[in-house]
Short mmCIF file of C-alpha atoms in Angstrom, two decimals:
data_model
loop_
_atom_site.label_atom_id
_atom_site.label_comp_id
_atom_site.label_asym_id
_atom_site.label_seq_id
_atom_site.Cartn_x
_atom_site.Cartn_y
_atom_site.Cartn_z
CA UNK A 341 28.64 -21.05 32.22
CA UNK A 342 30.80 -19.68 35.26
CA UNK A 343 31.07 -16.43 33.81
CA UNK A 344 27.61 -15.44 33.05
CA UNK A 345 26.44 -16.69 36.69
CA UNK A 346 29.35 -14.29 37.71
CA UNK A 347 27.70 -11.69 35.02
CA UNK A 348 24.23 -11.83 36.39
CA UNK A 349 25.03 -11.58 39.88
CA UNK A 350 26.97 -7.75 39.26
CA UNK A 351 23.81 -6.91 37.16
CA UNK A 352 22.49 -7.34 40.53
CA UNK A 353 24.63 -5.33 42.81
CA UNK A 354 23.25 -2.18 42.02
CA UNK A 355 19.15 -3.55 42.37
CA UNK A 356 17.76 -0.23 41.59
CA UNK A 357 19.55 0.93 38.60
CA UNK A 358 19.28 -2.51 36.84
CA UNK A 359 15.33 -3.01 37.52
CA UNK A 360 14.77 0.97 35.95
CA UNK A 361 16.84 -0.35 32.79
CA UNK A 362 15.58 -3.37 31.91
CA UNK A 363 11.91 -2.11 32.24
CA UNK A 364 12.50 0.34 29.95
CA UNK A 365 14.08 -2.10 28.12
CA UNK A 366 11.06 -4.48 28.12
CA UNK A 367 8.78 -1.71 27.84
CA UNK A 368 10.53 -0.79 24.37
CA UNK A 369 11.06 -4.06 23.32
CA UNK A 370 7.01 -5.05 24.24
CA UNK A 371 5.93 -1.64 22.03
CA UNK A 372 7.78 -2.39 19.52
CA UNK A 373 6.50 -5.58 18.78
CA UNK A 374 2.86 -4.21 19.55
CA UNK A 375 3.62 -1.53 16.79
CA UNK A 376 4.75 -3.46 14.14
CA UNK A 377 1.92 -6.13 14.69
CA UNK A 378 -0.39 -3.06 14.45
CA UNK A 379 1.18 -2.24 11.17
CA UNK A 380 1.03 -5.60 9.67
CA UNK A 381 -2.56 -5.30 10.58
CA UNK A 382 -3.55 -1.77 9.05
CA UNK A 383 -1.53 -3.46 5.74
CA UNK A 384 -3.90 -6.40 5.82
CA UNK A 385 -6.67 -4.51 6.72
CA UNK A 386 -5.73 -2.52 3.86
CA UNK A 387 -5.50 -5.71 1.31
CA UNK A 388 -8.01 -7.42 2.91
CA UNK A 389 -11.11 -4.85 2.49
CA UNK A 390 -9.64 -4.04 -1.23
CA UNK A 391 -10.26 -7.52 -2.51
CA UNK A 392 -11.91 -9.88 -0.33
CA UNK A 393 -15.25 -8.30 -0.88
CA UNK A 394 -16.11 -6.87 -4.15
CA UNK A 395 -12.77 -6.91 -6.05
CA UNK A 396 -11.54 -10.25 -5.61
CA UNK A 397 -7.61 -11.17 -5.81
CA UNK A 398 -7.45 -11.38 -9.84
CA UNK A 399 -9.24 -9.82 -11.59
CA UNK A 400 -10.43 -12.05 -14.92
CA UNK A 401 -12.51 -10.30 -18.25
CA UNK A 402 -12.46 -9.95 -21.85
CA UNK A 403 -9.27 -8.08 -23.03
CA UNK A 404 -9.74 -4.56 -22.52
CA UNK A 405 -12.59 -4.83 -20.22
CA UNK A 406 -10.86 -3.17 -17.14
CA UNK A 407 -9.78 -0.26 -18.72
CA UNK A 408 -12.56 -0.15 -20.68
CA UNK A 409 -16.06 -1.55 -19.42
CA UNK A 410 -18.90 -1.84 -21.19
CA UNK A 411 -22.45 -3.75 -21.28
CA UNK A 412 -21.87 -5.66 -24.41
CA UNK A 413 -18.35 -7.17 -23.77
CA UNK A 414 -19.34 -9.80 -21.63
CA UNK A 415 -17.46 -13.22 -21.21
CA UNK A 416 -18.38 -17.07 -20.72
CA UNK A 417 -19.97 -17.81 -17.14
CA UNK A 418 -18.10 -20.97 -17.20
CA UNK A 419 -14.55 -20.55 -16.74
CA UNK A 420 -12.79 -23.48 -14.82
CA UNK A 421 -11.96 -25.45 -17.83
CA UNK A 422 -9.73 -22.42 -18.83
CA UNK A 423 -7.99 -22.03 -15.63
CA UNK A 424 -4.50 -24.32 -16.00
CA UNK A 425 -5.16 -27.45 -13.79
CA UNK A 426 -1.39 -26.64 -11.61
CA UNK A 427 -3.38 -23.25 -10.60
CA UNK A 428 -6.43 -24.87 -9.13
CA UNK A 429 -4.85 -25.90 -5.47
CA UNK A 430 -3.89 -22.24 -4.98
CA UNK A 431 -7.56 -21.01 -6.02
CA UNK A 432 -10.20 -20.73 -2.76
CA UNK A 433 -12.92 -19.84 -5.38
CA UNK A 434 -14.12 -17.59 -8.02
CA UNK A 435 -17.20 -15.39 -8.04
CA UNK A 436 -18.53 -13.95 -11.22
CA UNK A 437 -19.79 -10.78 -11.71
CA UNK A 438 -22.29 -8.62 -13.74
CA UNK A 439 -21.81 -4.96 -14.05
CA UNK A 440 -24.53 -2.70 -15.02
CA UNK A 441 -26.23 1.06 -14.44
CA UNK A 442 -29.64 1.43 -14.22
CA UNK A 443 -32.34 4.08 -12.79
CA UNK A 444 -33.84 2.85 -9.45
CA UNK A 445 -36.86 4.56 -8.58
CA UNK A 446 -39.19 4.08 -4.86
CA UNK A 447 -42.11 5.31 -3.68
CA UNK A 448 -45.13 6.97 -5.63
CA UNK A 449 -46.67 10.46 -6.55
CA UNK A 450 -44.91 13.14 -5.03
CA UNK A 451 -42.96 10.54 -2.43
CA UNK A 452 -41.55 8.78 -5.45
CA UNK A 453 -37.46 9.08 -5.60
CA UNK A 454 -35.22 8.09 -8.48
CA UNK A 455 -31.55 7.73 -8.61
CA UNK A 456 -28.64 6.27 -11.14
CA UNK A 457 -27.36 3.35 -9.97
CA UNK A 458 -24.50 1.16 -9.88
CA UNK A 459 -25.67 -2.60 -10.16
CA UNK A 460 -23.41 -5.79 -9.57
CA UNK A 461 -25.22 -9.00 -9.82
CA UNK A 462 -23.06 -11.82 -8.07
CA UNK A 463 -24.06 -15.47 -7.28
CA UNK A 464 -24.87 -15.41 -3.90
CA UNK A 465 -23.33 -19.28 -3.22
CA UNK A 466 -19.83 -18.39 -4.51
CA UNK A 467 -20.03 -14.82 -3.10
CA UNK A 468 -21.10 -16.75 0.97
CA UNK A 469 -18.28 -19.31 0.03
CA UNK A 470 -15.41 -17.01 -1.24
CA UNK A 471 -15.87 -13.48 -0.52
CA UNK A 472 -16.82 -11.03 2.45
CA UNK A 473 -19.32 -9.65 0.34
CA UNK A 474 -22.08 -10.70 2.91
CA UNK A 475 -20.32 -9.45 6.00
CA UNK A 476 -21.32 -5.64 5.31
CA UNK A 477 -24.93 -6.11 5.58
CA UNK A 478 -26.41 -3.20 8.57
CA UNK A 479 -30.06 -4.08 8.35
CA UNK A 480 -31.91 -7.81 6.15
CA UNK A 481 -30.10 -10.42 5.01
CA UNK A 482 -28.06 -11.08 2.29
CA UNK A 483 -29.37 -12.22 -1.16
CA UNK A 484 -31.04 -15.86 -0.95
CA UNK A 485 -31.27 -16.74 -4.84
CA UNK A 486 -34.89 -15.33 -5.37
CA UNK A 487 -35.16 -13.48 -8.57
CA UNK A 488 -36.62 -10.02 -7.55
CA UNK A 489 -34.19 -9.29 -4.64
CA UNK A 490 -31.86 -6.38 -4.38
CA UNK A 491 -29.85 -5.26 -2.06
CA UNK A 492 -29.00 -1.18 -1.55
CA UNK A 493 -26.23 1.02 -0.71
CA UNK A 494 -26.93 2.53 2.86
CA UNK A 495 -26.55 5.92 1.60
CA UNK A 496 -28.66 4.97 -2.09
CA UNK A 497 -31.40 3.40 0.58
CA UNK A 498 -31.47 6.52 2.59
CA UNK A 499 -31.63 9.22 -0.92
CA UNK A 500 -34.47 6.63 -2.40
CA UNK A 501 -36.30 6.40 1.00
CA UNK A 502 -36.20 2.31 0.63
CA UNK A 503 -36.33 0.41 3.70
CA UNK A 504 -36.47 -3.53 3.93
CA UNK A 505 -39.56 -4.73 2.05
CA UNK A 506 -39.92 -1.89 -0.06
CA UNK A 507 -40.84 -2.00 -3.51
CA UNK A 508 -37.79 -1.10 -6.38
CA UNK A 509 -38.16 -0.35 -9.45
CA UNK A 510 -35.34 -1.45 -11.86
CA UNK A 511 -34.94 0.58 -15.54
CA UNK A 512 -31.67 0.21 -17.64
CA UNK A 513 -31.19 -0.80 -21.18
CA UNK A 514 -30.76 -3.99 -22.29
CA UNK A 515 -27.46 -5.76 -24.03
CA UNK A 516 -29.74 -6.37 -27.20
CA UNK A 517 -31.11 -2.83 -27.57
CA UNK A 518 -34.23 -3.73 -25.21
CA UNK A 519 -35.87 -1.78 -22.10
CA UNK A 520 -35.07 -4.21 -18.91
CA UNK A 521 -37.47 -3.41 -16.53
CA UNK A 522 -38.54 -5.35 -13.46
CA UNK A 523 -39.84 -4.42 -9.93
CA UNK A 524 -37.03 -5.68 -7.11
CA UNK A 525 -37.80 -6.24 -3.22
CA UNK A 526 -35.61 -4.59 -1.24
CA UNK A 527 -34.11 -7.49 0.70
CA UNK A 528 -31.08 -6.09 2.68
CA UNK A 529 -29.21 -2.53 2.79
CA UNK A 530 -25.29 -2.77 3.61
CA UNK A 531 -22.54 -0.47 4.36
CA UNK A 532 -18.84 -1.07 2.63
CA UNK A 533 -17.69 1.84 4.53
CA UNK A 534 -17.34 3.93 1.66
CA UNK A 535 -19.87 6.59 1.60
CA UNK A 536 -19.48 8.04 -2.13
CA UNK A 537 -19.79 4.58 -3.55
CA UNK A 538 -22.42 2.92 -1.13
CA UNK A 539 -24.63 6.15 -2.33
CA UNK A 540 -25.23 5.06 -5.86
CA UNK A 541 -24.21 1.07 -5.56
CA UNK A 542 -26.75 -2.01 -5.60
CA UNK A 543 -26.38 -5.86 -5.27
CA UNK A 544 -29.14 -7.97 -7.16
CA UNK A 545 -28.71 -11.69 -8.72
CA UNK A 546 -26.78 -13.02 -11.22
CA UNK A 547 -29.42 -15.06 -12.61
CA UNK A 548 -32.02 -12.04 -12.91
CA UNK A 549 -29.57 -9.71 -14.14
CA UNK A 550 -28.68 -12.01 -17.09
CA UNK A 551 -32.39 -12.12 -17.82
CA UNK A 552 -32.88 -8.50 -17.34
CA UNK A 553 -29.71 -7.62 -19.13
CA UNK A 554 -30.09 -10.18 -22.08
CA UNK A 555 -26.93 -11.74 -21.33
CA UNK A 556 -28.09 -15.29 -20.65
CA UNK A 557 -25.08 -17.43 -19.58
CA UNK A 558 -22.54 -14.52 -19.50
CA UNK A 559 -20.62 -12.52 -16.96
CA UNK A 560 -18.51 -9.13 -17.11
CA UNK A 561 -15.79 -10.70 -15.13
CA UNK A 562 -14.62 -13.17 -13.04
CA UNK A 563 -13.25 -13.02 -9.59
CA UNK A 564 -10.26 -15.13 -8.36
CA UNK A 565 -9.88 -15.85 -4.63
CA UNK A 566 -6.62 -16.90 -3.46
CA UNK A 567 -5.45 -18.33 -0.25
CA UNK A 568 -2.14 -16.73 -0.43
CA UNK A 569 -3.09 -13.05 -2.04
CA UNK A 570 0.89 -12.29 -2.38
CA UNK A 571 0.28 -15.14 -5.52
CA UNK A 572 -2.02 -12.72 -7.39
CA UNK A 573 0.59 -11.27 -9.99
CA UNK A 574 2.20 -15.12 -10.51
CA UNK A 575 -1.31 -16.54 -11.24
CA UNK A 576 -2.48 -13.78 -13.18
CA UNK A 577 0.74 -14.11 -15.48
CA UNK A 578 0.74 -17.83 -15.93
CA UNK A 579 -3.57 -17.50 -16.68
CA UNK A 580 -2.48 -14.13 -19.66
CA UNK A 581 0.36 -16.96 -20.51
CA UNK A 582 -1.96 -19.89 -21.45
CA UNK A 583 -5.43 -17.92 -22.65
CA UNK A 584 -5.28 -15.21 -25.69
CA UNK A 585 -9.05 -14.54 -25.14
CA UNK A 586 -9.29 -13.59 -21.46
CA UNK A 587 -6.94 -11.14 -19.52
CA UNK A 588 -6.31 -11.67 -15.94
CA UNK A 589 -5.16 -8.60 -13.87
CA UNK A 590 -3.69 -9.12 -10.51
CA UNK A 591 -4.64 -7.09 -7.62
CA UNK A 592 -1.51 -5.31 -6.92
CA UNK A 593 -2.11 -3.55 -10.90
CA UNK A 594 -5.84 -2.70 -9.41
CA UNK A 595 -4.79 -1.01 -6.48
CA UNK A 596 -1.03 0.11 -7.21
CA UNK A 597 -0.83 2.48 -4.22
CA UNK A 598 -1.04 -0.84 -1.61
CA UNK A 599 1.17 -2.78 -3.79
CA UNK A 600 3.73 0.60 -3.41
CA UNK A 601 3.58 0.08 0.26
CA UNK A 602 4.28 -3.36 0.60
CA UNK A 603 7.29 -2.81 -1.54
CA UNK A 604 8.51 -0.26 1.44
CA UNK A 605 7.05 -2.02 4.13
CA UNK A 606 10.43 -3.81 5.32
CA UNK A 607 12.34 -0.64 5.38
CA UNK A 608 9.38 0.62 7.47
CA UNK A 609 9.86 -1.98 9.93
CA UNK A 610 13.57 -1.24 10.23
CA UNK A 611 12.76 2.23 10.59
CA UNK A 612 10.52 1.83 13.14
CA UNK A 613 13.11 -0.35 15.38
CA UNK A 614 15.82 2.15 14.88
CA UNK A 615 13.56 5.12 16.44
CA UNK A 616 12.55 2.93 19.30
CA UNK A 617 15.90 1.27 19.78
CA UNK A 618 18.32 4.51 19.47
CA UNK A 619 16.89 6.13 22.69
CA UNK A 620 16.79 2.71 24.28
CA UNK A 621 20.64 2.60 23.10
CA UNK A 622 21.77 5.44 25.39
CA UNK A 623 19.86 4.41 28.62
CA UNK A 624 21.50 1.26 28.60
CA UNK A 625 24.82 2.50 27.92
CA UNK A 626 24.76 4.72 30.37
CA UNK A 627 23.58 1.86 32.62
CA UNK A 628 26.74 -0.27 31.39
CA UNK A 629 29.04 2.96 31.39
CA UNK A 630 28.17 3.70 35.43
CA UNK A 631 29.04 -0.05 35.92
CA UNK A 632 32.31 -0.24 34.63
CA UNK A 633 33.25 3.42 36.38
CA UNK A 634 32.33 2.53 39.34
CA UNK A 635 34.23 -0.94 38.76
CA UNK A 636 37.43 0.45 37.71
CA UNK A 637 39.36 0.28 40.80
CA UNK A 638 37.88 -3.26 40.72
CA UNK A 639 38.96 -3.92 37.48
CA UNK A 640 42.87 -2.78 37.86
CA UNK A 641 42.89 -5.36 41.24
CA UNK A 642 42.04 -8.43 39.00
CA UNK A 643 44.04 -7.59 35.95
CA UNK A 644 47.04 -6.74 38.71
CA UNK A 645 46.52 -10.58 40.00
CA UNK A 646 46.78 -11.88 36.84
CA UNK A 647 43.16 -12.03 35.22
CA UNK A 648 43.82 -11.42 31.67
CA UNK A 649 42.21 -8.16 29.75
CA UNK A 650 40.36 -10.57 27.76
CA UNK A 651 38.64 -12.43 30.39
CA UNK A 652 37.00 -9.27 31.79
CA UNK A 653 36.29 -7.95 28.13
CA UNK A 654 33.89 -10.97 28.01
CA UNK A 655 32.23 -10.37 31.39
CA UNK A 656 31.68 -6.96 30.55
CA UNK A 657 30.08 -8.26 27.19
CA UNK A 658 28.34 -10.94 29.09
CA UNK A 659 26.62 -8.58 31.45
CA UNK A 660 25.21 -6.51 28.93
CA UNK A 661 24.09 -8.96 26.39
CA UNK A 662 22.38 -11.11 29.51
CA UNK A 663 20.65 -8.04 30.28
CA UNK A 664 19.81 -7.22 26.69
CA UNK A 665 18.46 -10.64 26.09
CA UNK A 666 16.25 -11.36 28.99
CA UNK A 667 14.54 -8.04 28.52
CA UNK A 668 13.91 -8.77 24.96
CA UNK A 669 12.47 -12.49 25.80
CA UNK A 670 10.18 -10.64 28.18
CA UNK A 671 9.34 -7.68 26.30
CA UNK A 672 8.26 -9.92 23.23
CA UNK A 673 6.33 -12.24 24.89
CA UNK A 674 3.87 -9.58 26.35
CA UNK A 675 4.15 -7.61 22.70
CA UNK A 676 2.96 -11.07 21.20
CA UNK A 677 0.16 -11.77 24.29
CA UNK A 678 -1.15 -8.48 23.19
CA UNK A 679 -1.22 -8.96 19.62
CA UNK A 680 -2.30 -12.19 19.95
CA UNK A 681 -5.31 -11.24 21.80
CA UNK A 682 -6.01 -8.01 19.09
CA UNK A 683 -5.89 -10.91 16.79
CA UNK A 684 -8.60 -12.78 17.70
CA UNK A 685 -10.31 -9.99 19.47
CA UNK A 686 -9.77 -6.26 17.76
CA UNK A 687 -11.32 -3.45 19.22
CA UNK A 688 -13.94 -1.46 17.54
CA UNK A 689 -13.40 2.20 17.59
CA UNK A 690 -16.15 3.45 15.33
CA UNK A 691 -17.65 5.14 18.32
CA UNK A 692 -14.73 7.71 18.22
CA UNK A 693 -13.86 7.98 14.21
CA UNK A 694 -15.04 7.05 10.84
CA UNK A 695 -13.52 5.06 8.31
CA UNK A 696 -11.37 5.97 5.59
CA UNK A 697 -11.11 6.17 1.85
CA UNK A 698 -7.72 5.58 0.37
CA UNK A 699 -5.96 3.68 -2.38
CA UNK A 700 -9.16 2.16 -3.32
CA UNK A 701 -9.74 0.54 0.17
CA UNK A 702 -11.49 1.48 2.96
CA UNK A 703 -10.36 1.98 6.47
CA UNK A 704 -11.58 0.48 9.24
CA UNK A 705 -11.39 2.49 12.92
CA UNK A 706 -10.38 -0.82 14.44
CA UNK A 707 -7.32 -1.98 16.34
CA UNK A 708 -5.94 -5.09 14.81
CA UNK A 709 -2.75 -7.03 15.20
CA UNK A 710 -1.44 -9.64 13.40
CA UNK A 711 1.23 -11.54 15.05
CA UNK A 712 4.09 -13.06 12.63
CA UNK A 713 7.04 -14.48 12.94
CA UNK A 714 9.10 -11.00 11.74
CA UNK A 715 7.54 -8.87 14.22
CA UNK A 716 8.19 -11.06 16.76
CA UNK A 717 11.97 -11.91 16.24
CA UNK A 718 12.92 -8.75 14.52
CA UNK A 719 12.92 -6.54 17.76
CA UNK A 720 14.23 -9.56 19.96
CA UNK A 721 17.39 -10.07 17.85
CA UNK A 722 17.57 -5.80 17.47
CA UNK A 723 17.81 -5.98 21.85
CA UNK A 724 20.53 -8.52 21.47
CA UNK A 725 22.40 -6.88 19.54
CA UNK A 726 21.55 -3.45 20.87
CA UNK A 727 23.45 -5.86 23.97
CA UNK A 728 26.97 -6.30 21.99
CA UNK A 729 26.85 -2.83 20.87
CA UNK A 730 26.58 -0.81 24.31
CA UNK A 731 29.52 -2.78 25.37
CA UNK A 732 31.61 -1.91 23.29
CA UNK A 733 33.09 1.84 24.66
CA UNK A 734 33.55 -0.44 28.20
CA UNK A 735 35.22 -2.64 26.91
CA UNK A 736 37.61 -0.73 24.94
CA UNK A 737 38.39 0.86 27.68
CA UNK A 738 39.14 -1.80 29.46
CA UNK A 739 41.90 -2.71 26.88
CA UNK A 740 43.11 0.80 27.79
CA UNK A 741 43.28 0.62 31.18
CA UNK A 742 46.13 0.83 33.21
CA UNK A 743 46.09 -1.00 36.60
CA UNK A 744 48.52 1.14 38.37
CA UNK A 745 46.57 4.28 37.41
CA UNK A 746 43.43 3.39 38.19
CA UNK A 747 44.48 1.87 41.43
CA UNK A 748 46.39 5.52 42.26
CA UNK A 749 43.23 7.52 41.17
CA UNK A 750 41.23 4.55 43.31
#
């Protein structure tokens, strides 16, 4: 305990040079942690907008369906008594799905517009319980269970001319062969943040498609929400395992270039600390370098009164890694404050930018953190021993050093 009060108090002796080190040293330490928060954000933004709104975390049809969609192949609407009992616990909920294209025409005489259409009919109870789905509304509400409601694509609204309360009509062909044909009332218009797809996509109900659609009591697919989404590809194997007439398709299959990312995304974190850390590296051994030069003569005295080589090896090492580590508990507690607070309160920035298409997900111009327990520890132990390591050309030289020489050149 001795030596590191002994260690602290020569940090000290030169004020200045000490307080310019470890602020850059808490500076890096607190940006590092900010950045890597950030990027565990972007990567759940990224998972997050891919599948807890229209995608879902497993994806659950007829064999061949995904590759292959079409009106006719259309599944059971009941589906819990196939999912294995074990799998329920990890389940939040499951939404099924209709999928459909139909015309949707507005207005009359020469104001009338008519555009092909994208339709998904969802139940709006398990879509409010489960998904996000409701969250991208702009202008109305979200779908309430009556039968003629529809919801459109901000861009299909604005090519259509539909605004809330305005009159839809709905032409497609049915799964029997049959015209379906209805007139819809625009209840709500949404954004995903995709512009090519919100330009041709509509939401209606599940219950009025199947009517519409002759496909009474039948879905296209079936949505799995999970509460841990890094369980997709286990679920989805165990569910292909234990049912030959549905197929089950994980997320990560749906959207390969995210799952390609998080396969890379510890090597990106190392990466990252090694840029911030390598300059921080050669400030502070400078720092410890100017201390033990202008200690030398110092130095040679105690070793000359008996004060083994050892002994000052470790208060050399002690000085640095105090240093080291109080700037890192510093530096990460104001790196986790900050994400902490972009947590719970992100900033919009969709004032400055727009969001972004890629991998199947949209981005979001938003700044988001999410603290864990990797970003937070990763660049703390990286300071400490960034600590060990800038002591080490001191203190071999130290081992080197001659007390009658450096007393002479003293």
């Amino acid at each position: 305990m001795m030596i590191f009060r002994i260690a602290w108090r020569n940090l000290w002796r030169n004020r200045r040079r000490t307080q310019l080190t470890m602020g850059a040293m808490i500076f890096a330490c607190a940006m590092l942690v900010f950045s890597l928060g950030y990027y565990d954000g972007f990567l759940w933004s990224l998972i997050n907008n891919a599948t807890e709104k229209e995608n879902g975390h497993v994806f659950i049809a007829l064999p061949g369906y995904y590759a292959n969609p079409t009106l006719e192949d259309a599944c059971s609407e009941a589906i819990s008594s196939q999912i294995p009992a074990s799998l329920k616990p990890e389940i939040k909920g499951v939404c099924p799905r209709l999928q459909a294209y139909a015309l949707l025409s507005c207005g009359t005489g020469n104001d009338n517009r008519t555009q092909p259409s994208q339709i998904i009919a969802v139940d709006y109870q398990a879509e409010l319980a489960n998904s996000k789905l409701a969250n991208d509304m702009v202008t109305g509400n979200f779908l309430s269970g009556q039968e003629r409601e529809i919801l459109l694509g901000q861009g299909l609204a604005r090519k259509i001319r539909a605004t809330i309360g305005s009159e839809v009509i709905f032409f497609s062909s049915a799964a029997d062969g049959s015209i379906a044909s209805e007139i819809l009332l625009v209840k709500g218009i949404f954004s995903s943040g995709e512009n090519m797809r919100d330009s041709s996509l509509a939401i209606m109900n599940l219950k009025a498609a199947q009517q519409l659609l002759a496909l009474e009591d039948r879905v296209h697919s079936h949505r799995l929400f999970l509460r841990n989404p890094m369980q997709a590809e286990e679920i989805a194997s165990q569910i292909n395992s234990g049912q030959k007439g549905l197929e089950a398709t994980p997320w990560q299959s749906i959207f390969p270039q995210i799952a390609d990312i998080l396969k890379i995304w510890l090597g990106v974190q190392l990466f990252t600390v090694a840029i911030y850390y390598a300059a921080m590296a050669l400030i502070t051994f400078n720092t410890m370098y100017m201390a033990f030069l202008e200690r030398m003569h110092e130095f040679a005295v105690m070793q000359a009164i008996g004060l083994t080589r050892g002994l000052l090896a470790m208060l050399i090492l002690c000085e640095s890694i105090v240093m080291a580590t109080a700037s890192g508990l510093i530096g990460t507690a104001i790196g986790a404050c900050v994400n902490l607070v972009l947590f719970y309160y992100p900033i919009d920035l969709s004032r400055w930018m727009e969001s972004i298409t890629w991998g199947g997900s949209s981005i979001q111009p938003i700044l988001f953190c999410v603290p864990s327990l990797l970003s937070n520890l990763l660049p703390l132990l990286a300071m400490i021993l960034l600590g060990f390591a800038v002591a080490a050309l001191p203190t071999w030289r130290l081992y080197r050093l001659k007390p009658v020489e450096a007393l002479r050149e003293g």
